[in-house]
Short mmCIF file of C-alpha atoms in Angstrom, two decimals:
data_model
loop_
_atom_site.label_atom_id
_atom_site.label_comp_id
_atom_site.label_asym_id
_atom_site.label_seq_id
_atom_site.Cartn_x
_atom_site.Cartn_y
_atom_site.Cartn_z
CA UNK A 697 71.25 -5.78 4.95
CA UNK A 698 67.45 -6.10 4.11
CA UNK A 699 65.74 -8.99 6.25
CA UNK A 700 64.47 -11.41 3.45
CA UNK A 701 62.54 -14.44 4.95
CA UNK A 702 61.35 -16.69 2.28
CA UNK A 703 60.22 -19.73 2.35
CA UNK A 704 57.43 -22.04 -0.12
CA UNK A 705 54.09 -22.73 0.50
CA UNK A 706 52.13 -26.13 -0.28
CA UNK A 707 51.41 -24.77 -3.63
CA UNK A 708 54.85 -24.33 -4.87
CA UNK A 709 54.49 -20.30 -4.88
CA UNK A 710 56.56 -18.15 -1.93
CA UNK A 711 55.40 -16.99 1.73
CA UNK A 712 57.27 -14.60 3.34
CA UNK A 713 58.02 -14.41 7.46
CA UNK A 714 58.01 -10.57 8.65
CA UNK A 715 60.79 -9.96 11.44
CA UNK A 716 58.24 -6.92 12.31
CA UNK A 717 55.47 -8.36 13.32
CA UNK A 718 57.01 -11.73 14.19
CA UNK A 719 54.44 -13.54 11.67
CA UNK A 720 54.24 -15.21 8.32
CA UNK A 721 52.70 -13.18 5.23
CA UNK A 722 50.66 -15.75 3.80
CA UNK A 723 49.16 -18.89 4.59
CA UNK A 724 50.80 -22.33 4.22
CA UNK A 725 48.25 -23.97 2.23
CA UNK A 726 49.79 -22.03 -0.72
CA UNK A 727 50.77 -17.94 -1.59
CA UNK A 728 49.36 -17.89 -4.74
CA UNK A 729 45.82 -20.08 -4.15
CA UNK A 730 45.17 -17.80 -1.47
CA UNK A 731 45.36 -14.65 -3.37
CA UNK A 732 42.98 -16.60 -6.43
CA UNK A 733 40.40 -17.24 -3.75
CA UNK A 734 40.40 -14.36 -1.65
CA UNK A 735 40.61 -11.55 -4.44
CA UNK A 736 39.81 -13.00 -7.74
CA UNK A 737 37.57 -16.00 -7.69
CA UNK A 738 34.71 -13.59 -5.73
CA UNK A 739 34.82 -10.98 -8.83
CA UNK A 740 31.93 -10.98 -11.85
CA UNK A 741 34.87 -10.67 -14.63
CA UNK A 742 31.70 -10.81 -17.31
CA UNK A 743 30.48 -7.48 -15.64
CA UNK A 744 33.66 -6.08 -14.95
CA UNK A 745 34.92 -6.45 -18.82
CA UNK A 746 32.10 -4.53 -20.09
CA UNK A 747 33.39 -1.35 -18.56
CA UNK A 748 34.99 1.04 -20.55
CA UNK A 749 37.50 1.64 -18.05
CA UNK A 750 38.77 -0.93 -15.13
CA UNK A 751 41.11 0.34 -12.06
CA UNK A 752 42.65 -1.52 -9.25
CA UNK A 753 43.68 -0.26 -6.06
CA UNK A 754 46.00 -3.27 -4.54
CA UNK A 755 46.70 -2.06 -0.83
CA UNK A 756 50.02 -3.37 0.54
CA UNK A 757 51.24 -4.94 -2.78
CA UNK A 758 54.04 -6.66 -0.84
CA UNK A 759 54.99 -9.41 -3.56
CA UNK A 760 52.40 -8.94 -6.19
CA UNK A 761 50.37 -12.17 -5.70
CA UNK A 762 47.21 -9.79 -6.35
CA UNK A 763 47.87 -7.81 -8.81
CA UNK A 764 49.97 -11.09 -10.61
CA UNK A 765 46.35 -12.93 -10.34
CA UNK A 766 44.39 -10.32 -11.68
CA UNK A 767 46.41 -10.06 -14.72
CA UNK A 768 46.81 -14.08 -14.65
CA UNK A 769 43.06 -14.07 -15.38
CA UNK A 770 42.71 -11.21 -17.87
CA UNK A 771 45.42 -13.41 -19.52
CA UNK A 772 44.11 -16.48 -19.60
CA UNK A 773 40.45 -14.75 -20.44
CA UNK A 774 41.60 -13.93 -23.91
CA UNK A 775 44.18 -16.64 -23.98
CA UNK A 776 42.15 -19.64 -23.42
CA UNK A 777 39.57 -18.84 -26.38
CA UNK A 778 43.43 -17.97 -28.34
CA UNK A 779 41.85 -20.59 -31.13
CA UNK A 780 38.87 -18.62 -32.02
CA UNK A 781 40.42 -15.06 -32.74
CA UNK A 782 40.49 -13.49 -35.77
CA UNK A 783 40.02 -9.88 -37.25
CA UNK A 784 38.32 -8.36 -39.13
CA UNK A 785 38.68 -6.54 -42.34
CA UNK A 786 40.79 -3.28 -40.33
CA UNK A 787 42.64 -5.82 -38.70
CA UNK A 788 41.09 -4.97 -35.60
CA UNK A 789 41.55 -8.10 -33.39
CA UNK A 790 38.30 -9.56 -32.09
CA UNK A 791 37.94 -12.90 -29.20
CA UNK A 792 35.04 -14.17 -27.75
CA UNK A 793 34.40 -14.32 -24.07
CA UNK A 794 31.27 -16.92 -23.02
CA UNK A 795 28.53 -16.00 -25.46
CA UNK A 796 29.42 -12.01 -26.02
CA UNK A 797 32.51 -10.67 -28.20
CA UNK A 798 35.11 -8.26 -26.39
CA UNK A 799 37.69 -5.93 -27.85
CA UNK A 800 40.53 -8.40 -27.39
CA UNK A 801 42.98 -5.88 -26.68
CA UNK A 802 40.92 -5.41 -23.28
CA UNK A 803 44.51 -4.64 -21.86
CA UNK A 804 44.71 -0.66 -22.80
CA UNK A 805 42.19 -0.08 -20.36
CA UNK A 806 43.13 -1.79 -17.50
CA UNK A 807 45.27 0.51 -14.76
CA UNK A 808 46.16 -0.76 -11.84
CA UNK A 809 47.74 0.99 -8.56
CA UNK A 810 49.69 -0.69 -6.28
CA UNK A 811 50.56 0.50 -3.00
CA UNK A 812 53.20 -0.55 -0.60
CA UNK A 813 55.78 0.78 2.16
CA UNK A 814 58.46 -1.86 1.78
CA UNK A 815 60.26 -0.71 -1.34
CA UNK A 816 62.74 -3.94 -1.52
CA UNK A 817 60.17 -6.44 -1.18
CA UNK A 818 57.89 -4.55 -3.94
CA UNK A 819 61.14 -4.45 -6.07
CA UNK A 820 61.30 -8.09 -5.58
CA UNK A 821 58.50 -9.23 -6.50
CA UNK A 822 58.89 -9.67 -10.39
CA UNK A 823 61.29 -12.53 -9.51
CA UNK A 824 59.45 -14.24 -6.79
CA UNK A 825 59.18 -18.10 -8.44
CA UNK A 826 55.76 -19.76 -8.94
CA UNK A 827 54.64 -23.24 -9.17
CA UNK A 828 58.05 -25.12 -7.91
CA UNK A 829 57.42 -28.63 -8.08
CA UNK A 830 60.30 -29.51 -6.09
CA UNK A 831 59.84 -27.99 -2.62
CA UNK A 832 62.34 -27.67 -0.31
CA UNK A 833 63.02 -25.15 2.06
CA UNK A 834 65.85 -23.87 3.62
CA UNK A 835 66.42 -23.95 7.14
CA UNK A 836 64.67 -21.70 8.74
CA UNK A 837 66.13 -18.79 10.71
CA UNK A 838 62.64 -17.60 12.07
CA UNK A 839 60.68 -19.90 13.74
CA UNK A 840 57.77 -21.90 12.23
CA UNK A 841 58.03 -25.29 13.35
CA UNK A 842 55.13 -27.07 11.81
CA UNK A 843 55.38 -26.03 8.20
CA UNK A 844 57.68 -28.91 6.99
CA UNK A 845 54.96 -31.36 8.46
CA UNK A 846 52.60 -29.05 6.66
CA UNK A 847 54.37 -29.45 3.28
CA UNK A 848 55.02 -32.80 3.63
CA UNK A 849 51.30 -33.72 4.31
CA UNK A 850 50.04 -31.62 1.25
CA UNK A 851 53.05 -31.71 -1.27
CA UNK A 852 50.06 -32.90 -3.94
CA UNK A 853 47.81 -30.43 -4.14
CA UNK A 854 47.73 -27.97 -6.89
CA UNK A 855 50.32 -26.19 -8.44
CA UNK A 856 49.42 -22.76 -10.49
CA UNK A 857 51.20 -20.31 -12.12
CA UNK A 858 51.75 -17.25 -12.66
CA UNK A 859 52.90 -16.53 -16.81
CA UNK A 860 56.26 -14.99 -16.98
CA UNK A 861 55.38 -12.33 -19.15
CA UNK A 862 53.46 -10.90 -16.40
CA UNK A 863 56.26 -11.17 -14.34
CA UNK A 864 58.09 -9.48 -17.09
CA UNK A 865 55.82 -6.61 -17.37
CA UNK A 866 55.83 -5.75 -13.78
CA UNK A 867 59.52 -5.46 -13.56
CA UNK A 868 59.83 -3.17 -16.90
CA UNK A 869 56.88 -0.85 -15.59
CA UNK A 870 58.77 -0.61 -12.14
CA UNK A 871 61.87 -0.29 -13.38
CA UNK A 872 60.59 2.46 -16.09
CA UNK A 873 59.31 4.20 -12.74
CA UNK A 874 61.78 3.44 -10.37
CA UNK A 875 65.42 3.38 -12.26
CA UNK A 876 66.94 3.18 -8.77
CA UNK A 877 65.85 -1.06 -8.54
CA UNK A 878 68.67 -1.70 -11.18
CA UNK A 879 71.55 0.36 -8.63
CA UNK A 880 69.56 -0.84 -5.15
CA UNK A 881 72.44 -2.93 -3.42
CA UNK A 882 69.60 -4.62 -1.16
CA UNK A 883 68.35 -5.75 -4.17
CA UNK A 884 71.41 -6.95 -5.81
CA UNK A 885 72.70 -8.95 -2.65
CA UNK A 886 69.53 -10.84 -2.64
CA UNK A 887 69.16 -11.71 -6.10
CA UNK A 888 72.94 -12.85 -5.93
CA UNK A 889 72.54 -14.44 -3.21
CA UNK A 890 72.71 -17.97 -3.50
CA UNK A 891 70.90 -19.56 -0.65
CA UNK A 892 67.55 -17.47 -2.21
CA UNK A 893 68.24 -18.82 -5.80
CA UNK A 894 65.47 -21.70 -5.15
CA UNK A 895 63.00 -18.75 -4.92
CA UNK A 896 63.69 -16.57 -7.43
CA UNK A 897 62.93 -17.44 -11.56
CA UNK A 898 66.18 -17.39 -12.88
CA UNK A 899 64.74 -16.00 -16.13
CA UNK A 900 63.49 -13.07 -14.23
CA UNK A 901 66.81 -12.64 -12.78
CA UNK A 902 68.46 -12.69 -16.25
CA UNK A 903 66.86 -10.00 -17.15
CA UNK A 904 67.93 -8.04 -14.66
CA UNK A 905 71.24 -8.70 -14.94
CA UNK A 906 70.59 -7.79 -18.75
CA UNK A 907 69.16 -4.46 -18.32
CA UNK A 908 71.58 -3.62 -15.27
CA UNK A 909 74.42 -4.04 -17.98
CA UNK A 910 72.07 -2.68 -20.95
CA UNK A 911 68.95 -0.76 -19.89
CA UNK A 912 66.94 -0.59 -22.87
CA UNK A 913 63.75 -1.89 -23.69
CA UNK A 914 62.84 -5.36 -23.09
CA UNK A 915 60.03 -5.85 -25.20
CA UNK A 916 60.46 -5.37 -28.90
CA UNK A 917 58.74 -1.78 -30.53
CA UNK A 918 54.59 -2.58 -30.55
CA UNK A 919 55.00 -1.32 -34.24
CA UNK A 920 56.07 -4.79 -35.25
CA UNK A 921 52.13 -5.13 -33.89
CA UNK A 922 50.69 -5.51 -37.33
CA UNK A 923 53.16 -8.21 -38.88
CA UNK A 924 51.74 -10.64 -35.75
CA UNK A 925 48.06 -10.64 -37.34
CA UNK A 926 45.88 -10.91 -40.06
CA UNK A 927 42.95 -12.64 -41.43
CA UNK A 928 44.41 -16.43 -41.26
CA UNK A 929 45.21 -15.08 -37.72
CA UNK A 930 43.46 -18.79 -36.68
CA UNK A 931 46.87 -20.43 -38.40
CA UNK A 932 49.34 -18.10 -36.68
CA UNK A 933 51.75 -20.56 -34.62
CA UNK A 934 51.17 -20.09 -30.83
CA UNK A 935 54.82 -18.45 -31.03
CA UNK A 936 53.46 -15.72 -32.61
CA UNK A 937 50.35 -15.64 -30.55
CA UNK A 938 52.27 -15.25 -27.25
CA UNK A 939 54.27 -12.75 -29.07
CA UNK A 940 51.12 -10.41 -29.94
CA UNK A 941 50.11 -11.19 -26.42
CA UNK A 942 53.31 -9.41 -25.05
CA UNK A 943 53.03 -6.47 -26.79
CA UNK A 944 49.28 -6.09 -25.80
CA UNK A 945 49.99 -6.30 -22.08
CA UNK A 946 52.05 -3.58 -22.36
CA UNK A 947 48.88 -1.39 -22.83
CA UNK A 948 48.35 -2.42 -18.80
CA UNK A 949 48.97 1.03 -16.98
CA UNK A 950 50.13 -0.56 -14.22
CA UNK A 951 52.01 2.17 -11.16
CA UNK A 952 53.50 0.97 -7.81
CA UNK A 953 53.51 3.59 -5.22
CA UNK A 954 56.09 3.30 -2.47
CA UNK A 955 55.01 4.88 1.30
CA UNK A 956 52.25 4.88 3.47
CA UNK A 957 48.72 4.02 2.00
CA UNK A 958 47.01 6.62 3.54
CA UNK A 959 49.29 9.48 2.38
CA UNK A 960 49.06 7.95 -1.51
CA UNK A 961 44.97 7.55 -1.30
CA UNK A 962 44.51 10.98 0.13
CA UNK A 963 46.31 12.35 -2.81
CA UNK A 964 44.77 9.89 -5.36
CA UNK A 965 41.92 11.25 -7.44
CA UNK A 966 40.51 8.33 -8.92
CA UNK A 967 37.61 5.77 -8.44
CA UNK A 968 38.37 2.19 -8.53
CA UNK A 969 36.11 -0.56 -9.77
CA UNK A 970 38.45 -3.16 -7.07
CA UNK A 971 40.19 -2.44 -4.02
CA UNK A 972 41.97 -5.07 -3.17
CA UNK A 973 42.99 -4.53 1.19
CA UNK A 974 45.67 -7.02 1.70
CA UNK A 975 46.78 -5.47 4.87
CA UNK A 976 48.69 -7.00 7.93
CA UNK A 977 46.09 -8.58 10.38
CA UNK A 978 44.34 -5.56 11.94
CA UNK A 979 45.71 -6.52 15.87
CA UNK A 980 49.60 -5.52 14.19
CA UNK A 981 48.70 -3.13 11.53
CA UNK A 982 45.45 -0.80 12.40
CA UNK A 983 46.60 2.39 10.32
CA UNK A 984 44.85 0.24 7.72
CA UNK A 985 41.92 -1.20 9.07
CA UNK A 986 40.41 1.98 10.95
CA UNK A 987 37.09 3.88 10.18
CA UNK A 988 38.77 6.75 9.28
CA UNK A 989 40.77 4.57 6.32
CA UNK A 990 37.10 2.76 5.31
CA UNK A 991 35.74 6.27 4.71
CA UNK A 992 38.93 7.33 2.77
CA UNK A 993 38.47 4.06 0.45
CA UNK A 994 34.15 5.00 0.18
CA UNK A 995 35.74 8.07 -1.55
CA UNK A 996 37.77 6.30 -3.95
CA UNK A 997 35.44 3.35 -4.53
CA UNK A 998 33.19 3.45 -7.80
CA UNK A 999 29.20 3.37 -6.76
CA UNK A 1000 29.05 -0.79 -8.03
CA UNK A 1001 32.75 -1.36 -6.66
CA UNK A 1002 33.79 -3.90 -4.24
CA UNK A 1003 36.36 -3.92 -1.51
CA UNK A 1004 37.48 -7.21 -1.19
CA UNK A 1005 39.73 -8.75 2.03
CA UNK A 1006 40.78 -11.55 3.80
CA UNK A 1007 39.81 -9.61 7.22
CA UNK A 1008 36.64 -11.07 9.07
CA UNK A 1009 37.13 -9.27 12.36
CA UNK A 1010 34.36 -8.01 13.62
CA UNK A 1011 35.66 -4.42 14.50
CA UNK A 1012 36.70 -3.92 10.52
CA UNK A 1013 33.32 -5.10 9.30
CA UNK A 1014 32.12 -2.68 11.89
CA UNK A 1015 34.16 0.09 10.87
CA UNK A 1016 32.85 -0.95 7.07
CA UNK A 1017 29.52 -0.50 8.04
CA UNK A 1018 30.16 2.87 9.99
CA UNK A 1019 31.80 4.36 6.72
CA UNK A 1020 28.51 3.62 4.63
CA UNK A 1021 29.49 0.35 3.10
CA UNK A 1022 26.76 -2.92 2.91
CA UNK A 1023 29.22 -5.83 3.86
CA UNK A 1024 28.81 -9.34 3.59
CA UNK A 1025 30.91 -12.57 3.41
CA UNK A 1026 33.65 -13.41 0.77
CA UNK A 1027 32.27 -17.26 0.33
CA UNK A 1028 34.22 -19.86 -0.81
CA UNK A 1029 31.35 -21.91 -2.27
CA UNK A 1030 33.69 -24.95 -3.44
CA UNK A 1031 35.07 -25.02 0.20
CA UNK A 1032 32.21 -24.00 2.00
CA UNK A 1033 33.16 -21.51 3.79
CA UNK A 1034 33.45 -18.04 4.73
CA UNK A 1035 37.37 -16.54 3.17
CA UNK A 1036 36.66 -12.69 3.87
CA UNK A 1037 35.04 -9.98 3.99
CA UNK A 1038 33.28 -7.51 0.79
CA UNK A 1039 32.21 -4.55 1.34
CA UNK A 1040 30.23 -2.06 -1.46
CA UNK A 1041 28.26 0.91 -1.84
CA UNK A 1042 25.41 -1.05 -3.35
CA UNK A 1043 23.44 -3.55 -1.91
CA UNK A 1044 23.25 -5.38 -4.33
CA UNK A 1045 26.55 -6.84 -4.52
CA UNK A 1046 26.26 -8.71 -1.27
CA UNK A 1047 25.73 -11.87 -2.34
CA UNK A 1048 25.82 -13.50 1.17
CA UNK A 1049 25.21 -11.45 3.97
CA UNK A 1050 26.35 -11.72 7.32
CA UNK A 1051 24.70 -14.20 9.49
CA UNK A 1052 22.53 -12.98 12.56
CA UNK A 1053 24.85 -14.37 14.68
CA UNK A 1054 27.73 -12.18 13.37
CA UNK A 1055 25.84 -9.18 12.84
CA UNK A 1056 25.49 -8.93 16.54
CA UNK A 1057 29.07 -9.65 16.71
CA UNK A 1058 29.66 -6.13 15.82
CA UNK A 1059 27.45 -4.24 18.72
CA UNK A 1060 29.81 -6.48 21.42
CA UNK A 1061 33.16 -5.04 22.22
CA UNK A 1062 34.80 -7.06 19.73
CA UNK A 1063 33.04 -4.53 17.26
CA UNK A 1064 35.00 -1.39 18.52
CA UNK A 1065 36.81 -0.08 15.61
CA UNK A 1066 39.86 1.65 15.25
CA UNK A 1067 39.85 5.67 15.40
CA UNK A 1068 42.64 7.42 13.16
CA UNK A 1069 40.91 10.97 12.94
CA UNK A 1070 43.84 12.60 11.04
CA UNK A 1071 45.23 9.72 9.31
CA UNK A 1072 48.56 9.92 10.06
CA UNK A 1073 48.77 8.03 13.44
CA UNK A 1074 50.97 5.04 14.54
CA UNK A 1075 50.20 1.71 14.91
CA UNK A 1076 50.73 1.51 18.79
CA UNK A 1077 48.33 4.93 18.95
CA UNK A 1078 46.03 3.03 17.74
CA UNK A 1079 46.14 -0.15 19.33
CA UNK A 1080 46.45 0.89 22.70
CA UNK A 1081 43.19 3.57 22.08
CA UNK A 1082 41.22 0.92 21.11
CA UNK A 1083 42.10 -1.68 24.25
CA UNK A 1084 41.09 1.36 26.15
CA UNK A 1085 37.41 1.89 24.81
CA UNK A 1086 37.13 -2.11 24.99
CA UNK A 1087 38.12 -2.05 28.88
CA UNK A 1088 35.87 1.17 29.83
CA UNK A 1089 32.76 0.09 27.30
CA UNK A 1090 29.19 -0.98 28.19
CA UNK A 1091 28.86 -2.87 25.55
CA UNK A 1092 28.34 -6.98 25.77
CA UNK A 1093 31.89 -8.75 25.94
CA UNK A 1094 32.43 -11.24 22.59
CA UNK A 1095 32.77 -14.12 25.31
CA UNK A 1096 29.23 -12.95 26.70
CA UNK A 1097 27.62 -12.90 23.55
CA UNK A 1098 29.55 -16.49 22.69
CA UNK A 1099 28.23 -18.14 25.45
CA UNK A 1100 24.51 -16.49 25.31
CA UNK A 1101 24.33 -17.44 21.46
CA UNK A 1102 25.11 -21.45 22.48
CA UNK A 1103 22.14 -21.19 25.16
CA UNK A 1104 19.79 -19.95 22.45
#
């Protein structure tokens, strides 16, 4: 049986614990604000809208919170200025967007690509449940004693969500992709499962039982498309909106790729606007964080793209900079603080480099990246190749360069 460790975060969305690496997936403070603030909130969506075409490369998709928050915002883009569409005399719908007026059926040119090596927790992840108001966990069989405390001390904060049809979307383009999720027994046991119920949208799981027993399409034929609009468009009944809404998102190309990153990159031929590297912590998971992966991703990055990740160890930043990026800090201005790391082949993108202090972070030891020449290593290679170079380098130890940067 599958090892399935869920549990919710402050902000009412799920965190998973891995049994692998013997940590938790994402932070406490909240699943779903972490992925907003870490991949989304840094990204110029006026910029990125203009483009004809917009791809997303989500590395280690695990239960979607990425990709779900990209299309969240795309969603609520058109959705929140809903009120002031209308079309014109081809019926060709038209929406506003700050001061500028965008195709409002900016979905059929959105493809995204989402990568991941855990097939059962990718299948999953069009059920995983989103702003849960009433939080309680189960007892834990994995040990993480202070989240309760956590919970209890932040059980007000905010409480987003992510829209169902997104949800809904995901699992129809998997399952149009991947037939097998509807015969997986993994799958079924945990769905079915009760004790997981709490975690899961039982809507989702409807559905699933639905097209298990009735596998046709979910969404009604986009020909009914033209019946949804018109001129008095402005005095449609938000039923009807959401309707025209669903069949636009199915425009979204969106593919999930199951294996190992670096085998489904290397055979990838496009350019992507966004990566988004959502990786295990670099210590645990190095096959993705290694110079040899950075200059794999400069090949498949457009020329004004951004890489954007949670990582701010100085030996990936390092291994950024070795691969040809210009890297500076993912800032969380409302917090005040550094989030991440994003990387780009232009300059200009760096809206806050790094400080001097971390710059010179990366010529200590602590800046020795990991080597994966042929891409197709193990973790442990790696790891224990890289604790070598630290121990036999000249270089100045981090706590050196710590304690000379206080005296200065």
């Amino acid at each position: 049986m599958y090892e399935f460790h869920p549990y919710f975060t402050a902000d009412g969305s799920v965190g998973l614990y891995s049994p692998q690496f013997n940590d938790i997936y994402h932070s406490a403070t909240g699943a779903l604000t972490e992925a907003n603030e870490k991949f989304i909130e840094p990204v110029d969506f006026r910029t990125l809208l203009e483009k004809d075409k917009i791809k997303i490369l989500d590395i280690c998709f695990g239960i979607g919170y990425n990709s779900k928050s990209f299309f969240q915002k795309i969603f609520s883009l058109t959705e929140c200025n809903i009120d002031s569409i209308y079309t014109n005399k081809n019926n060709k719908i038209l929406s506003t967007y700050s001061d500028k007026i965008y195709d409002d059926n900016i979905f059929n040119k959105i493809s995204v690509t989402a990568i991941d090596n855990d097939k059962i927790l990718a299948f999953l992840s069009p059920f995983i449940k989103t702003g849960e108001k009433n939080i309680k966990n189960k007892k834990f069989d994995f040990e993480y004693k202070k989240l309760e405390k956590y919970l209890e001390e932040n059980k007000n904060i905010p409480k987003p969500k992510i829209e169902k049809i997104i949800n809904f979307l995901i699992f129809e383009k998997i399952a149009q992709n991947y037939p097998e999720i509807l015969s997986n027994s993994d799958i079924e046991q945990i769905l079915s499962n009760k004790d997981y119920h709490r975690y899961f949208d039982s809507d989702l799981r409807g559905i699933y039982s639905h097209y298990k027993n009735k596998p046709n399409k979910l969404i009604p034929d986009k020909n009914n498309l033209p019946l949804l609009h018109n001129i008095y468009y402005d005095h449609v009944s938000k039923c009807y909106k959401r309707r025209l809404k669903t069949y636009q998102l199915q425009d979204i190309d969106f593919n999930l790729k199951i294996g190992d990153a670096r085998d489904v990159i290397k055979k990838d031929n496009n350019l992507y606007n966004l990566i988004f590297l959502d990786a295990f912590s670099p210590s645990k998971c190095p096959i993705l964080w290694s110079y040899e992966f950075f200059m794999l991703l400069y090949d498949h990055l457009e020329d004004d793209g951004l890489i954007l990740t949670y990582s701010s160890s100085a030996s990936v930043r390092n291994a950024m900079v070795e691969a040809g990026f210009f890297i500076g800090e993912n800032f969380n201005l409302a917090k005040n603080k550094s989030i991440g790391t994003i990387a780009s082949k232009n300059k200009k993108h760096i809206k806050y480099p790094l400080s001097e202090f971390d710059s010179g972070l990366l010529k200590t030891t602590a800046g020795i990246f990991y080597r994966d020449e042929n891409l197709n290593a193990q973790n442990e290679a790696l790891i224990e190749r890289r604790n070598f170079e630290v121990k036999n380098s000249n270089l100045m130890s981090s706590s050196k360069y710590n304690k000379k940067a206080k005296l200065l």
